JSON list of C-alpha atoms in Angstrom, two decimals:
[
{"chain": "A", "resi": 1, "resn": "UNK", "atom": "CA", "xyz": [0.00, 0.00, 0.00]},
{"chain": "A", "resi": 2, "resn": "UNK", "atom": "CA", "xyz": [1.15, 3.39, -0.89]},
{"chain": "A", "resi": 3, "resn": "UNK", "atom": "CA", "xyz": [1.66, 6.05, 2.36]},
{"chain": "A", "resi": 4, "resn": "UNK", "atom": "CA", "xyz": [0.33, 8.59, -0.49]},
{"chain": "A", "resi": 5, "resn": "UNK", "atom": "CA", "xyz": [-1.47, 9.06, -3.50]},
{"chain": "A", "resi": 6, "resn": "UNK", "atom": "CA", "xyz": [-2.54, 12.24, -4.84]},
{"chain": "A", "resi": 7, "resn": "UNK", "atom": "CA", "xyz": [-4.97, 12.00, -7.63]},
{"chain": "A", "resi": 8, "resn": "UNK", "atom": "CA", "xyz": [-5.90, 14.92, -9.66]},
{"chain": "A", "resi": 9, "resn": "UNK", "atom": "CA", "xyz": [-5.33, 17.60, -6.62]},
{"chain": "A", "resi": 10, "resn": "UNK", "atom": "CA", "xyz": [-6.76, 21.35, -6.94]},
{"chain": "A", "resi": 11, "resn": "UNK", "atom": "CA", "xyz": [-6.55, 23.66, -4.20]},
{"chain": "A", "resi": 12, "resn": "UNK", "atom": "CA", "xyz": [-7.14, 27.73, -4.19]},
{"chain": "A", "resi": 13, "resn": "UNK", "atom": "CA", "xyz": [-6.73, 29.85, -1.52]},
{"chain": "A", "resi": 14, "resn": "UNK", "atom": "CA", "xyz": [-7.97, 33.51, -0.84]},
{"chain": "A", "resi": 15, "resn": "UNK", "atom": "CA", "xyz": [-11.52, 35.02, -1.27]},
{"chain": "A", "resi": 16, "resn": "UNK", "atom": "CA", "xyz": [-13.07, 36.74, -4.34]},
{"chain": "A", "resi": 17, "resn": "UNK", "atom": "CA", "xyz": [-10.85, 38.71, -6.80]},
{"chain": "A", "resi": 18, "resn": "UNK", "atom": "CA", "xyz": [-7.64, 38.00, -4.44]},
{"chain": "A", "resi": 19, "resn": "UNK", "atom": "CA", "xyz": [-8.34, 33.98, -4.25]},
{"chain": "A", "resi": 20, "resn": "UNK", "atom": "CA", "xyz": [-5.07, 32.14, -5.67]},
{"chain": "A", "resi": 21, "resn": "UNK", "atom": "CA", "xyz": [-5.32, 28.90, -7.55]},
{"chain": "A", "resi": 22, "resn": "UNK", "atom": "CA", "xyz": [-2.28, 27.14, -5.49]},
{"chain": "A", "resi": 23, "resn": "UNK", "atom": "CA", "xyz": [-1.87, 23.33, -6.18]},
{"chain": "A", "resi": 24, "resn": "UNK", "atom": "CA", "xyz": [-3.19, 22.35, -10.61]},
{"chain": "A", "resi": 25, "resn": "UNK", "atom": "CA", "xyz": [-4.27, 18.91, -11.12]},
{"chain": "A", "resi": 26, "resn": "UNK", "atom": "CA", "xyz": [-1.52, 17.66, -8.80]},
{"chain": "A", "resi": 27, "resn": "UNK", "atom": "CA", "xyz": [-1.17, 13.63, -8.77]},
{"chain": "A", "resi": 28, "resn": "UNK", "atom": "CA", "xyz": [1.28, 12.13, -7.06]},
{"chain": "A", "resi": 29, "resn": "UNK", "atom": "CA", "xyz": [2.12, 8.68, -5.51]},
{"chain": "A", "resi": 30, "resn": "UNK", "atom": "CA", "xyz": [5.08, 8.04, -2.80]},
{"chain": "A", "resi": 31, "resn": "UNK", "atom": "CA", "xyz": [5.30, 4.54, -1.24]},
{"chain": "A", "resi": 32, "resn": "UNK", "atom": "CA", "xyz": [5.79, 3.80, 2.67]},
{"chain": "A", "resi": 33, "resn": "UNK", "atom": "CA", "xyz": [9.11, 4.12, 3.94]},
{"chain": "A", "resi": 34, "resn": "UNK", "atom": "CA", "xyz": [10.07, 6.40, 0.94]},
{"chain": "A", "resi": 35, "resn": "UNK", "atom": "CA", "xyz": [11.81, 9.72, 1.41]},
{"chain": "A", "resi": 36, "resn": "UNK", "atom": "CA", "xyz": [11.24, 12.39, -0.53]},
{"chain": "A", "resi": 37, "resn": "UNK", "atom": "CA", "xyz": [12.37, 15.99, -0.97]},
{"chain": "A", "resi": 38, "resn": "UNK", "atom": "CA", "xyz": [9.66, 18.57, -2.77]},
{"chain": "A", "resi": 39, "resn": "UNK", "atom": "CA", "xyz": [11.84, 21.42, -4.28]},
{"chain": "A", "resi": 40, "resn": "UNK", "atom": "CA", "xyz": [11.02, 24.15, -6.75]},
{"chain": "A", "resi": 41, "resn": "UNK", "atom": "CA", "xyz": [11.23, 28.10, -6.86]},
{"chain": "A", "resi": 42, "resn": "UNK", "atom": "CA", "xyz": [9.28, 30.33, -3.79]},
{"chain": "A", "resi": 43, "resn": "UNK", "atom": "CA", "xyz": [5.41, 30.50, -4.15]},
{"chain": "A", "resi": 44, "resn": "UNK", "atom": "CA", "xyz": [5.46, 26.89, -6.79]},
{"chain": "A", "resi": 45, "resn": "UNK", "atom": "CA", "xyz": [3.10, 25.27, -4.01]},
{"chain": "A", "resi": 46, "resn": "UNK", "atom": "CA", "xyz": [6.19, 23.16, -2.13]},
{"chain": "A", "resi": 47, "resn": "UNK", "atom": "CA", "xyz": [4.65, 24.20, 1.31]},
{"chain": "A", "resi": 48, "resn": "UNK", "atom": "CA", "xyz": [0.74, 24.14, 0.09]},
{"chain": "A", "resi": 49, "resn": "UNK", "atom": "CA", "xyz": [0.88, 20.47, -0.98]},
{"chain": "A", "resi": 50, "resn": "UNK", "atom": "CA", "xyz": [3.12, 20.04, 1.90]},
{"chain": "A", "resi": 51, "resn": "UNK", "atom": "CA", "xyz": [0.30, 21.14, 4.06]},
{"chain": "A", "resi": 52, "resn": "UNK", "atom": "CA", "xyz": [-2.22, 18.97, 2.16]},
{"chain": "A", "resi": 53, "resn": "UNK", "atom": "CA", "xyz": [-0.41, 15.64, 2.83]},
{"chain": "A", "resi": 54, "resn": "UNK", "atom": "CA", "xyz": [-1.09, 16.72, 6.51]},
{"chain": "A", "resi": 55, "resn": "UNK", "atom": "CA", "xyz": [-5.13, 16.91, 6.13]},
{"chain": "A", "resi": 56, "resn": "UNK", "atom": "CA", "xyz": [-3.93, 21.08, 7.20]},
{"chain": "A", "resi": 57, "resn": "UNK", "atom": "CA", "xyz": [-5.00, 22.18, 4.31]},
{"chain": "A", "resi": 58, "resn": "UNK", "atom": "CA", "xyz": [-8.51, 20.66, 2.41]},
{"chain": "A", "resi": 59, "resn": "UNK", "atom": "CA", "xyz": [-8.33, 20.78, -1.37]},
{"chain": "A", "resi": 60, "resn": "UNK", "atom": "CA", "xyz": [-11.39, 22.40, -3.85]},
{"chain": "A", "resi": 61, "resn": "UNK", "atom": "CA", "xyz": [-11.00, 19.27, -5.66]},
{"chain": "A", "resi": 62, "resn": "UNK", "atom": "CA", "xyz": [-9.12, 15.49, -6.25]},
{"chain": "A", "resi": 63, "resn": "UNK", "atom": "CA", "xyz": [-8.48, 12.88, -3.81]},
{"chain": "A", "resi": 64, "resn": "UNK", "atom": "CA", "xyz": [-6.04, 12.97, -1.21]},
{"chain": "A", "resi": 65, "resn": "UNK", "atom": "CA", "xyz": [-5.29, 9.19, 0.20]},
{"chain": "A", "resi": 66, "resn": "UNK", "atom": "CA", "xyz": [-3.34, 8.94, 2.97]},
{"chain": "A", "resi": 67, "resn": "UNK", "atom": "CA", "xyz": [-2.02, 5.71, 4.60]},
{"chain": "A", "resi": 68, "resn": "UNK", "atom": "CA", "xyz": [-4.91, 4.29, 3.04]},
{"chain": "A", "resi": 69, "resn": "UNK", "atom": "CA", "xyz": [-7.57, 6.45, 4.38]},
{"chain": "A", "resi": 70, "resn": "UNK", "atom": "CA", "xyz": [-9.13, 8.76, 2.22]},
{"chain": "A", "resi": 71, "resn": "UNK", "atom": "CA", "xyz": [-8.96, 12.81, 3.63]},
{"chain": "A", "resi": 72, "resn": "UNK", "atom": "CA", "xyz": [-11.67, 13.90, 2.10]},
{"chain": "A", "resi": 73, "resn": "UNK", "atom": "CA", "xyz": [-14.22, 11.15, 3.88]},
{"chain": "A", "resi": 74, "resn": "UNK", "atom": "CA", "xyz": [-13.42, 12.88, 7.41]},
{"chain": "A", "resi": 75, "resn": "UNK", "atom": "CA", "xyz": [-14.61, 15.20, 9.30]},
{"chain": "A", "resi": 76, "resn": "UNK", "atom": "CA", "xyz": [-12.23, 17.99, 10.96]},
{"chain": "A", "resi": 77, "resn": "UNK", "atom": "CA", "xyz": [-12.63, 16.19, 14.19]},
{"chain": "A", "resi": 78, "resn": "UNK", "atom": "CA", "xyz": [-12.15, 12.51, 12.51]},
{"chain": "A", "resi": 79, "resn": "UNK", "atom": "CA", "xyz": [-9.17, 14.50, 10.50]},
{"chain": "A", "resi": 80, "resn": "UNK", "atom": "CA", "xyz": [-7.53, 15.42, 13.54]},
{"chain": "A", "resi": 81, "resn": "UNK", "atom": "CA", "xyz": [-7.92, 12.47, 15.05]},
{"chain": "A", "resi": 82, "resn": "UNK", "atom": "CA", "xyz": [-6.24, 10.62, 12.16]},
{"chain": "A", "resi": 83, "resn": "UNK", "atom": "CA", "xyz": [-3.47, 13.81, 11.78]},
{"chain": "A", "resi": 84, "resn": "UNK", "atom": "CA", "xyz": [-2.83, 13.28, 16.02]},
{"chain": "A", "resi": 85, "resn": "UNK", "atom": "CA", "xyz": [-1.98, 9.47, 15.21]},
{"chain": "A", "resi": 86, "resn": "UNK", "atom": "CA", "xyz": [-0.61, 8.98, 11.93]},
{"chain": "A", "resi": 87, "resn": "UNK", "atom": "CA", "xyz": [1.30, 12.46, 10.82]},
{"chain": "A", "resi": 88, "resn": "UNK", "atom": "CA", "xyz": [3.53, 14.23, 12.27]},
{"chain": "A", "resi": 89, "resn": "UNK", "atom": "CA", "xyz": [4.83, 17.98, 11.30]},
{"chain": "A", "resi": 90, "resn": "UNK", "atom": "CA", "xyz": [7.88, 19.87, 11.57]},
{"chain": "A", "resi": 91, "resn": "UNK", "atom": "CA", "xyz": [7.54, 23.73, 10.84]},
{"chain": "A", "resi": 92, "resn": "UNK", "atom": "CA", "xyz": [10.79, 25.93, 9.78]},
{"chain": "A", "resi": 93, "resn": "UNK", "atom": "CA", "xyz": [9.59, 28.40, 12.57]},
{"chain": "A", "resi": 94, "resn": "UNK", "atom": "CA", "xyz": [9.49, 25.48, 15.15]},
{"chain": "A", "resi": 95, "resn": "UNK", "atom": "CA", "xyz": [6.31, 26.57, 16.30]},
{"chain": "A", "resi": 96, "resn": "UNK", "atom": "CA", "xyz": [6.20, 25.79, 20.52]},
{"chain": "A", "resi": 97, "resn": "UNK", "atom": "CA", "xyz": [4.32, 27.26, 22.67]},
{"chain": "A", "resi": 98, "resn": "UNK", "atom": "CA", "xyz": [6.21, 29.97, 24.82]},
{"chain": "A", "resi": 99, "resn": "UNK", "atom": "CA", "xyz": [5.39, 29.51, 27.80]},
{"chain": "A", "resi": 100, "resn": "UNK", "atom": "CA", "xyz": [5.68, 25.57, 28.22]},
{"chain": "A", "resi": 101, "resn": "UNK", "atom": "CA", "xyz": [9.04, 23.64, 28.58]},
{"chain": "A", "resi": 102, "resn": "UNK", "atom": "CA", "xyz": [10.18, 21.33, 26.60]},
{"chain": "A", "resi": 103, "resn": "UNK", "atom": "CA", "xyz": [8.92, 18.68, 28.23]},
{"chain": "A", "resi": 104, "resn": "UNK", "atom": "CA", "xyz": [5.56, 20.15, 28.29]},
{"chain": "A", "resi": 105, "resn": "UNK", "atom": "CA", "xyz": [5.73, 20.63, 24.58]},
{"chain": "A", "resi": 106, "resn": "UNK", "atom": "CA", "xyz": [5.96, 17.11, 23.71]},
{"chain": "A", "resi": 107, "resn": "UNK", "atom": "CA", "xyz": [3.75, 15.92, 26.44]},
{"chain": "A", "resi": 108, "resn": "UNK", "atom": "CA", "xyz": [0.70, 18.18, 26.06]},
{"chain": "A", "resi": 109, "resn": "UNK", "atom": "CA", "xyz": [-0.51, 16.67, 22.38]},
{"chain": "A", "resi": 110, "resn": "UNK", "atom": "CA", "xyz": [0.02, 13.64, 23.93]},
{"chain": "A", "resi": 111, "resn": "UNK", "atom": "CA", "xyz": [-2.29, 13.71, 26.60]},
{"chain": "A", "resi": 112, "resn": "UNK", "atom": "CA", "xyz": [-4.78, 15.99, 24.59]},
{"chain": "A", "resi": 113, "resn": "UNK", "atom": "CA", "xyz": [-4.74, 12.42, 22.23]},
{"chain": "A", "resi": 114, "resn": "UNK", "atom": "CA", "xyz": [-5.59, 10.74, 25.41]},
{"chain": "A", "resi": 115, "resn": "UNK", "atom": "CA", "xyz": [-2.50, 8.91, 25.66]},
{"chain": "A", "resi": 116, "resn": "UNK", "atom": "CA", "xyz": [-1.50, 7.29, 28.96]},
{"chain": "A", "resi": 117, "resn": "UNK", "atom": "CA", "xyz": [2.29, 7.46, 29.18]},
{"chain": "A", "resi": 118, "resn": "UNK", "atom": "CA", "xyz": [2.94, 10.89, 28.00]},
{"chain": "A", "resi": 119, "resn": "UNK", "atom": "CA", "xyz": [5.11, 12.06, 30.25]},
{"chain": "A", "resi": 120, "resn": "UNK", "atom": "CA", "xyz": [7.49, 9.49, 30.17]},
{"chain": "A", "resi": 121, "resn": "UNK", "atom": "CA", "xyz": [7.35, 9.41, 26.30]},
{"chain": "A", "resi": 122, "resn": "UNK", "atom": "CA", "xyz": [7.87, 13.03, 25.67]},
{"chain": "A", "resi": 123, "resn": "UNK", "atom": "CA", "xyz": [11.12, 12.25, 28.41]},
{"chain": "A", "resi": 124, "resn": "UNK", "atom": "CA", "xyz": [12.22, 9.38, 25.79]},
{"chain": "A", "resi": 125, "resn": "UNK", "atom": "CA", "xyz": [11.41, 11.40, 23.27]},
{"chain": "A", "resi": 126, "resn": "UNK", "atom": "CA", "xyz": [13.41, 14.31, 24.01]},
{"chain": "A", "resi": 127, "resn": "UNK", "atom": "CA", "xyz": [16.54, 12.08, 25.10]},
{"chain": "A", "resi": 128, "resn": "UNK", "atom": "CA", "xyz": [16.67, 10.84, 21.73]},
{"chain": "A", "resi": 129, "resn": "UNK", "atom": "CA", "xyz": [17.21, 14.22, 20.16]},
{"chain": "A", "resi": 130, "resn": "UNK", "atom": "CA", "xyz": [19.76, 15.15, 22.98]},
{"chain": "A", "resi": 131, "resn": "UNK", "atom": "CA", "xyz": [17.61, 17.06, 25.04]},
{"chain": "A", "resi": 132, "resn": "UNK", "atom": "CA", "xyz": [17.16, 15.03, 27.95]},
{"chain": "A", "resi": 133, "resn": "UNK", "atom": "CA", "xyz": [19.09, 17.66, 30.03]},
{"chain": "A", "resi": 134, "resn": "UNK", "atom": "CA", "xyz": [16.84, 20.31, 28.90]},
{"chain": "A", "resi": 135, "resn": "UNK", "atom": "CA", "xyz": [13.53, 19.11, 30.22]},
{"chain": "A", "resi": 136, "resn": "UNK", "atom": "CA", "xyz": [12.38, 22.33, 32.14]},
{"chain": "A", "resi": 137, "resn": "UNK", "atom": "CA", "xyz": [13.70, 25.24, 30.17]},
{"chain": "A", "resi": 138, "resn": "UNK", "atom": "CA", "xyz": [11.14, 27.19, 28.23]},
{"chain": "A", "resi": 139, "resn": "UNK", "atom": "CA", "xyz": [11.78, 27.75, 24.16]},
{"chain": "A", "resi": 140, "resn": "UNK", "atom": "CA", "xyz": [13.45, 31.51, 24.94]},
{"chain": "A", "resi": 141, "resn": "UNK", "atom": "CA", "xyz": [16.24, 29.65, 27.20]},
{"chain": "A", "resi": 142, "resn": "UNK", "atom": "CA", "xyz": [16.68, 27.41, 24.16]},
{"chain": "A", "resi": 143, "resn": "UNK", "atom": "CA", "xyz": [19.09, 27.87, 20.60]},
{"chain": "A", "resi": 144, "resn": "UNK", "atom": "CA", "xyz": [17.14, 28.20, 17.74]},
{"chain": "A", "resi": 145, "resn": "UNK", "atom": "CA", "xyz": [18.49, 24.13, 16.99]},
{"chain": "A", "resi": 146, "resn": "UNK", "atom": "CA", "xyz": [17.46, 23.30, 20.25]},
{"chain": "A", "resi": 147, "resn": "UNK", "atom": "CA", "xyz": [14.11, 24.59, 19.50]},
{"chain": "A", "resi": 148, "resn": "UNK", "atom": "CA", "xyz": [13.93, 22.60, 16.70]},
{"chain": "A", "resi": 149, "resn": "UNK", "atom": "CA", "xyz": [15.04, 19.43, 18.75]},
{"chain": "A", "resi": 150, "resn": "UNK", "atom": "CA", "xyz": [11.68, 20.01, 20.34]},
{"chain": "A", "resi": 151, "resn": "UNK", "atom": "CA", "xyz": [9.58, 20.01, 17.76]},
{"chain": "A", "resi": 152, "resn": "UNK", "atom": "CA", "xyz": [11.25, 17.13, 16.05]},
{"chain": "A", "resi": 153, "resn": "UNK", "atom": "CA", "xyz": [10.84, 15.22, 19.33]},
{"chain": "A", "resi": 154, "resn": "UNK", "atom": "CA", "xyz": [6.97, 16.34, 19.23]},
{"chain": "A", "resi": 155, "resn": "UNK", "atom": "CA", "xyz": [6.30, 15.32, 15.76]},
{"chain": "A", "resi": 156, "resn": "UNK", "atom": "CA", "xyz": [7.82, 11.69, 16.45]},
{"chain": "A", "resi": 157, "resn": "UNK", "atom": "CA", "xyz": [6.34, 11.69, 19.70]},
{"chain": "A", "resi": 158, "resn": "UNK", "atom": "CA", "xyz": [2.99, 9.64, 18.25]},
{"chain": "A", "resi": 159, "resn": "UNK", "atom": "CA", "xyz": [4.86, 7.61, 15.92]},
{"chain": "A", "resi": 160, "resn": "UNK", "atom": "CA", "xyz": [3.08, 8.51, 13.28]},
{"chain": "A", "resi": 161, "resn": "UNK", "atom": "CA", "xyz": [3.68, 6.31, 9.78]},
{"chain": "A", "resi": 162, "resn": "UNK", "atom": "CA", "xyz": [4.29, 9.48, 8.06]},
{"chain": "A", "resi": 163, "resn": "UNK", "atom": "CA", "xyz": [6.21, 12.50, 8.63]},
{"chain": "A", "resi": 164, "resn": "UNK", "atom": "CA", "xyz": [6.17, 16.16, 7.03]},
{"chain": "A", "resi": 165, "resn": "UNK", "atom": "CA", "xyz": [8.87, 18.92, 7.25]},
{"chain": "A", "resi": 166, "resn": "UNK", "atom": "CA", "xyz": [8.42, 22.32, 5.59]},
{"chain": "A", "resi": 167, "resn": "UNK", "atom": "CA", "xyz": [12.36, 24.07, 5.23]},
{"chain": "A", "resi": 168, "resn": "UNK", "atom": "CA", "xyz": [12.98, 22.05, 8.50]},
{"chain": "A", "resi": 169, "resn": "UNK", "atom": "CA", "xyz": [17.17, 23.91, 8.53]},
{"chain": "A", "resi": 170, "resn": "UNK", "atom": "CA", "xyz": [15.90, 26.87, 6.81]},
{"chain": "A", "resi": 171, "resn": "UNK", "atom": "CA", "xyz": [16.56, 29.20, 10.02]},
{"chain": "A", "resi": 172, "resn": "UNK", "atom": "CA", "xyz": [19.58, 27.20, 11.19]},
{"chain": "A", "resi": 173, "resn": "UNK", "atom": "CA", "xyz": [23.21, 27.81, 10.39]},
{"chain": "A", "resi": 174, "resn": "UNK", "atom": "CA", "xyz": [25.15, 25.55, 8.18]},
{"chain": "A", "resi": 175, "resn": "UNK", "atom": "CA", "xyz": [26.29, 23.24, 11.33]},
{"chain": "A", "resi": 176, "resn": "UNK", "atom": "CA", "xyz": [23.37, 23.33, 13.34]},
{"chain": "A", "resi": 177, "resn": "UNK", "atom": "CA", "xyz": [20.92, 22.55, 10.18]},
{"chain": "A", "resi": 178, "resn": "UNK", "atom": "CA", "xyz": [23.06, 19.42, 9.10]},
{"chain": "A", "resi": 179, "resn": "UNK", "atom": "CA", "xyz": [22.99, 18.16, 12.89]},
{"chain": "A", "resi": 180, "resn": "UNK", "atom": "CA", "xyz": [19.17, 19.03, 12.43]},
{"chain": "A", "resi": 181, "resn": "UNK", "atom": "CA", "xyz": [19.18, 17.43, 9.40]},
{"chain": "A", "resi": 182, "resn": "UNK", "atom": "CA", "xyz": [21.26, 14.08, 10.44]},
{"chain": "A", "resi": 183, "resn": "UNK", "atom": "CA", "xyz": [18.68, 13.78, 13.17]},
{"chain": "A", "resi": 184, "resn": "UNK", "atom": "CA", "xyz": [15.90, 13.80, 10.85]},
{"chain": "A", "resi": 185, "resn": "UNK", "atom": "CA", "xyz": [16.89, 11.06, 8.72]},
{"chain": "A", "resi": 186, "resn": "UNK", "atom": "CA", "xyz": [18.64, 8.93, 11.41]},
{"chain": "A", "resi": 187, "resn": "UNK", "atom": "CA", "xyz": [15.39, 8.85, 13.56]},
{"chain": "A", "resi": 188, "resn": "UNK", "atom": "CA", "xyz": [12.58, 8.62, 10.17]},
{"chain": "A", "resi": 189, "resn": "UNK", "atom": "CA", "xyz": [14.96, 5.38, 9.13]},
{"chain": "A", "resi": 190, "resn": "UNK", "atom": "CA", "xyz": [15.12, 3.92, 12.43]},
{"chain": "A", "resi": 191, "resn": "UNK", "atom": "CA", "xyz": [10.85, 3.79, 12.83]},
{"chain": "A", "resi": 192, "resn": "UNK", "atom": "CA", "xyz": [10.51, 2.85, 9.03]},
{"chain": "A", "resi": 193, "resn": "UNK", "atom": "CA", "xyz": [8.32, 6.31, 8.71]},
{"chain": "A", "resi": 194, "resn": "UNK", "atom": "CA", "xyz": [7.96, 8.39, 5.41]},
{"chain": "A", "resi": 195, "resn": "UNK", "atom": "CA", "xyz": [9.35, 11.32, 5.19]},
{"chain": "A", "resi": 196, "resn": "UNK", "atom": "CA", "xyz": [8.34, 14.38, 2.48]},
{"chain": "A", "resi": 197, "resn": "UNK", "atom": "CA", "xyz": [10.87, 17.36, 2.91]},
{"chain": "A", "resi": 198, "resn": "UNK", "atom": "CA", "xyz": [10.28, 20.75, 1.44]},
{"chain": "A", "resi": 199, "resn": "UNK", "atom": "CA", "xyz": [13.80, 22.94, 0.95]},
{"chain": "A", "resi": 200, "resn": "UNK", "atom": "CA", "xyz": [15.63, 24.74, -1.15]},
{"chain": "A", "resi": 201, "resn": "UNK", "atom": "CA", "xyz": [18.75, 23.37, 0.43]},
{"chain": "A", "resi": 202, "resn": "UNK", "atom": "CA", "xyz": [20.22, 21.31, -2.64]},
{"chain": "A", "resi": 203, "resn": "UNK", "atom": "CA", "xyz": [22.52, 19.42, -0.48]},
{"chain": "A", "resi": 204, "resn": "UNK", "atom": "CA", "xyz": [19.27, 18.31, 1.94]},
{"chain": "A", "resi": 205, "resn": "UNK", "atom": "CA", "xyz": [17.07, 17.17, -1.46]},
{"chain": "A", "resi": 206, "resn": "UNK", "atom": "CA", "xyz": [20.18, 15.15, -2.28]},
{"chain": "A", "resi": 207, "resn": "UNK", "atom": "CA", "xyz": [19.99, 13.33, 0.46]},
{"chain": "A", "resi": 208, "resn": "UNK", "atom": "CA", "xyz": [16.70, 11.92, -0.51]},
{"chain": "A", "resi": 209, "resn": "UNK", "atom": "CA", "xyz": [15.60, 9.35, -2.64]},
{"chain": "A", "resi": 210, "resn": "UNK", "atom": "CA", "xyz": [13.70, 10.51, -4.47]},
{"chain": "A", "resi": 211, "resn": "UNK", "atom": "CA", "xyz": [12.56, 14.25, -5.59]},
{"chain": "A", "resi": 212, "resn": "UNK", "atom": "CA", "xyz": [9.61, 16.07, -6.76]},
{"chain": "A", "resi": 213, "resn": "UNK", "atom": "CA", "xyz": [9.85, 19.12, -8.43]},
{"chain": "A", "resi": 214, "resn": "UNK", "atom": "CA", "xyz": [6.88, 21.77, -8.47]},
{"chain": "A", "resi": 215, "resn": "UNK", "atom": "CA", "xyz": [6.59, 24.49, -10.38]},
{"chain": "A", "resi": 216, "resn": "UNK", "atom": "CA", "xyz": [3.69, 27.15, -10.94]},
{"chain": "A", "resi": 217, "resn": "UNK", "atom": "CA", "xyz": [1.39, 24.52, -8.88]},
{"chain": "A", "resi": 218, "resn": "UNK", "atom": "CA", "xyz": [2.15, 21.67, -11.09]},
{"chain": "A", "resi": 219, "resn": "UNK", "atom": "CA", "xyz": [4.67, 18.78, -10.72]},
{"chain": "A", "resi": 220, "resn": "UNK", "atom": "CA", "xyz": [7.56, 19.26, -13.25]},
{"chain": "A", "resi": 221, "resn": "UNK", "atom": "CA", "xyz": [9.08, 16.32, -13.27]},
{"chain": "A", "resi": 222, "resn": "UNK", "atom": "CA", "xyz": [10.01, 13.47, -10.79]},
{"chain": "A", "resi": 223, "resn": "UNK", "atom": "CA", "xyz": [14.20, 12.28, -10.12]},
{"chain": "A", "resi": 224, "resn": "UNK", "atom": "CA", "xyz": [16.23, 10.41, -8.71]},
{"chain": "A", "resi": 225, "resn": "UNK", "atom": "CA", "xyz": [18.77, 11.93, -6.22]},
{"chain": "A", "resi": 226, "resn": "UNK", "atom": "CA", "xyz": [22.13, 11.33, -6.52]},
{"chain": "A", "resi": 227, "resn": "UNK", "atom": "CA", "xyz": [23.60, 8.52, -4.14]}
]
């Protein structure tokens, strides 16, 4: 089974005279356990389709499958019930809440899902991306790639099968995005999740398998990344 399959895809956004027509006739089918970078020039639709694949963003028209469930079929709360278990998202502007720790960060979702151990996975969690010494300092006490180690740790937090990142090094420095970056990979590999990048970073889309290349809304053309 496919983790994603895209067929025929339309999505506008805006109201009246200023509405946009984002994502054209988009299809597009990735396979579980595949990773894949989405690249193209600023405003193509990288971060709009990236956004779709997450059920954050509803198209006007198409079918958007995910992990075999169909996005369209659910309701907001049935799509963020599915989205809470199955995807996870990391944001290039990390996107915590202020005035929570770490810890809380990672723990909160969790219990808003209703799940038991929470606190002890968001601990785990956070170990795993190096943080475990960092548990009770708030996101202003924290580097911008320690930030980021959060919400990595909270988007992996509910295992989900399929993972999204939108310019996940895009406001890290060179050494701090690869770290970012290593993590990323390491940690998608390990759980067997797929992983769709956006990023202009030509050195991070290399690193995938496979890329997709949008322009103007449309995919361009589909290739292989180098080894």
């Amino acid at each position: 089974m496919s983790a994603i399959e895209l067929r025929n895809v339309n999505l506008s956004l805006g109201q009246g005279p200023a509405r946009v027509h984002i994502l054209k006739d988009v299809s597009l089918v990735i396979g579980r356990g595949e990773v894949v970078g989405l690249v193209g020039p600023s405003g193509s639709g990288k971060s709009t389709l990236l956004m779709t694949l997450a059920g954050l963003e509803r198209p006007d028209g198409g079918t958007v499958s995910i992990l075999g469930q169909d996005l369209g079929a659910l309701d907001e709360d049935g799509l963020a019930r599915f989205r809470g278990r199955n995807v996870g998202v990391v944001f290039q502007s990390f996107h915590l809440i202020p005035t929570m720790t770490a810890l809380e960060n990672v723990a909160v979702p969790l219990e808003l899902a209703g799940v038991d151990d929470a606190i002890e996975r968001a601990q785990a969690e956070l170990a795993a991306v190096g943080l475990g010494h960092r548990l009770d300092h708030h996101p202003a006490e924290l580097s911008g790639g320690e930030q980021q180690r959060v919400a990595l740790a909270r988007a992996l937090s509910s295992r989900p099968e399929l993972l999204v990142a939108d310019e996940p090094t895009g406001n890290l420095d060179e050494t701090t995005g690869r770290q970012i970056a290593d993590l990323l990979f390491a940690k998608t590999a390990e759980r067997g999740a797929t992983l769709v990048l956006v990023t202009h970073d030509v050195a991070l889309a290399a690193r995938c398998g496979r890329t997709v290349r949008l322009r103007s809304g449309r995919v361009e053309g589909l290739a292989e990344a180098a080894a």
